[in-house]
CSV table of C-alpha atoms in Angstrom, one decimal:
chain,number,residue,atom,x,y,z
A,1,LYS,CA,21.3,-16.0,-2.0
A,2,HIS,CA,18.8,-18.4,-0.7
A,3,GLN,CA,15.9,-16.5,-2.2
A,4,HIS,CA,17.1,-17.3,-5.7
A,5,LEU,CA,16.7,-21.0,-4.9
A,6,LEU,CA,12.9,-20.4,-4.6
A,7,ASN,CA,12.5,-18.4,-7.8
A,8,ALA,CA,15.2,-18.2,-10.4
A,9,ASN,CA,13.5,-15.2,-12.0
A,10,LEU,CA,13.3,-12.9,-9.0
A,11,GLN,CA,13.6,-9.3,-10.0
A,12,SER,CA,14.9,-6.4,-7.8
A,13,LEU,CA,12.4,-3.9,-6.5
A,14,GLU,CA,14.0,-1.3,-8.8
A,15,SER,CA,13.6,-3.5,-11.8
A,16,LEU,CA,9.9,-4.2,-11.1
A,17,SER,CA,9.3,-0.5,-10.5
A,18,ASN,CA,10.8,0.4,-13.8
A,19,ASN,CA,9.0,-2.4,-15.7
A,20,TYR,CA,5.6,-1.4,-14.4
A,21,SER,CA,6.2,2.4,-14.0
A,22,VAL,CA,5.2,2.3,-10.3
A,23,PRO,CA,6.9,4.1,-7.3
A,24,ILE,CA,8.7,2.3,-4.5
A,25,PHE,CA,7.8,3.1,-0.9
A,26,SER,CA,9.7,2.0,2.2
A,27,SER,CA,6.5,1.9,4.4
A,28,ILE,CA,2.7,1.9,4.2
A,29,GLN,CA,2.8,5.3,6.0
A,30,ASP,CA,5.0,6.8,3.2
A,31,LEU,CA,2.6,5.5,0.6
A,32,LEU,CA,-0.4,6.9,2.3
A,33,ARG,CA,1.4,10.3,2.7
A,34,ASP,CA,2.0,10.5,-1.0
A,35,VAL,CA,-1.3,12.2,-2.0
A,36,ASP,CA,-0.7,11.8,-5.8
A,37,VAL,CA,-0.5,8.0,-5.4
A,38,SER,CA,-2.8,7.2,-2.4
A,39,ALA,CA,-5.8,9.1,-3.9
A,40,ASP,CA,-6.0,6.6,-6.7
A,41,ILE,CA,-5.8,3.4,-4.6
A,42,ASP,CA,-8.9,1.2,-4.7
A,43,GLY,CA,-7.6,-1.7,-2.6
A,44,PHE,CA,-4.6,-3.5,-1.3
A,45,ILE,CA,-3.2,-7.0,-1.2
A,46,ILE,CA,-1.1,-7.6,1.8
A,47,ALA,CA,1.6,-10.0,0.8
A,48,THR,CA,3.9,-9.9,3.8
A,49,PRO,CA,4.9,-12.3,6.5
A,50,HIS,CA,1.8,-13.2,8.6
A,51,SER,CA,3.1,-11.5,11.7
A,52,THR,CA,2.8,-8.1,9.9
A,53,HIS,CA,-0.8,-8.5,8.5
A,54,TYR,CA,-2.7,-7.1,11.4
A,55,GLU,CA,-0.5,-4.0,11.8
A,56,ILE,CA,-0.7,-3.2,8.1
A,57,ALA,CA,-4.4,-3.9,7.8
A,58,GLU,CA,-5.1,-1.8,10.9
A,59,LEU,CA,-3.3,1.2,9.3
A,60,LEU,CA,-5.1,0.8,6.0
A,61,LEU,CA,-8.5,0.5,7.7
A,62,GLU,CA,-7.8,3.6,9.9
A,63,GLU,CA,-6.9,5.5,6.7
A,64,ASP,CA,-10.1,4.4,5.0
A,65,GLU,CA,-12.2,5.5,8.0
A,66,GLN,CA,-10.4,8.9,8.1
A,67,ARG,CA,-11.1,9.4,4.4
A,68,LYS,CA,-14.7,8.6,4.8
A,69,ARG,CA,-15.0,11.1,7.6
A,70,GLU,CA,-13.4,13.8,5.5
A,71,VAL,CA,-15.8,13.1,2.7
A,72,LEU,CA,-18.7,13.4,5.0
A,73,ILE,CA,-17.4,16.6,6.6
A,74,ASP,CA,-16.7,18.2,3.2
A,75,GLY,CA,-20.2,17.2,2.0
A,76,GLN,CA,-18.9,15.7,-1.2
A,77,ASN,CA,-20.2,12.6,-3.0
A,78,SER,CA,-18.1,9.5,-2.6
A,79,ASP,CA,-17.9,6.0,-3.8
A,80,TYR,CA,-18.0,4.7,-0.2
């Protein structure tokens, strides 16, 4: 109930997902495992409590490095 005091127009996650035709994930790991979605991601904005920024950024940077290695191993051209 307190969150509504901050923003009277807060929408539920499901409502936002429907409005913008985007999927909902319960974790960064789930998002990265979804090949159909994660292949099209160009960047992230981490909008979470400060205490979680490092952990999330570390996961995303590790994923980026892994993808760069895969591109090099496969010998494909890349935007990196």
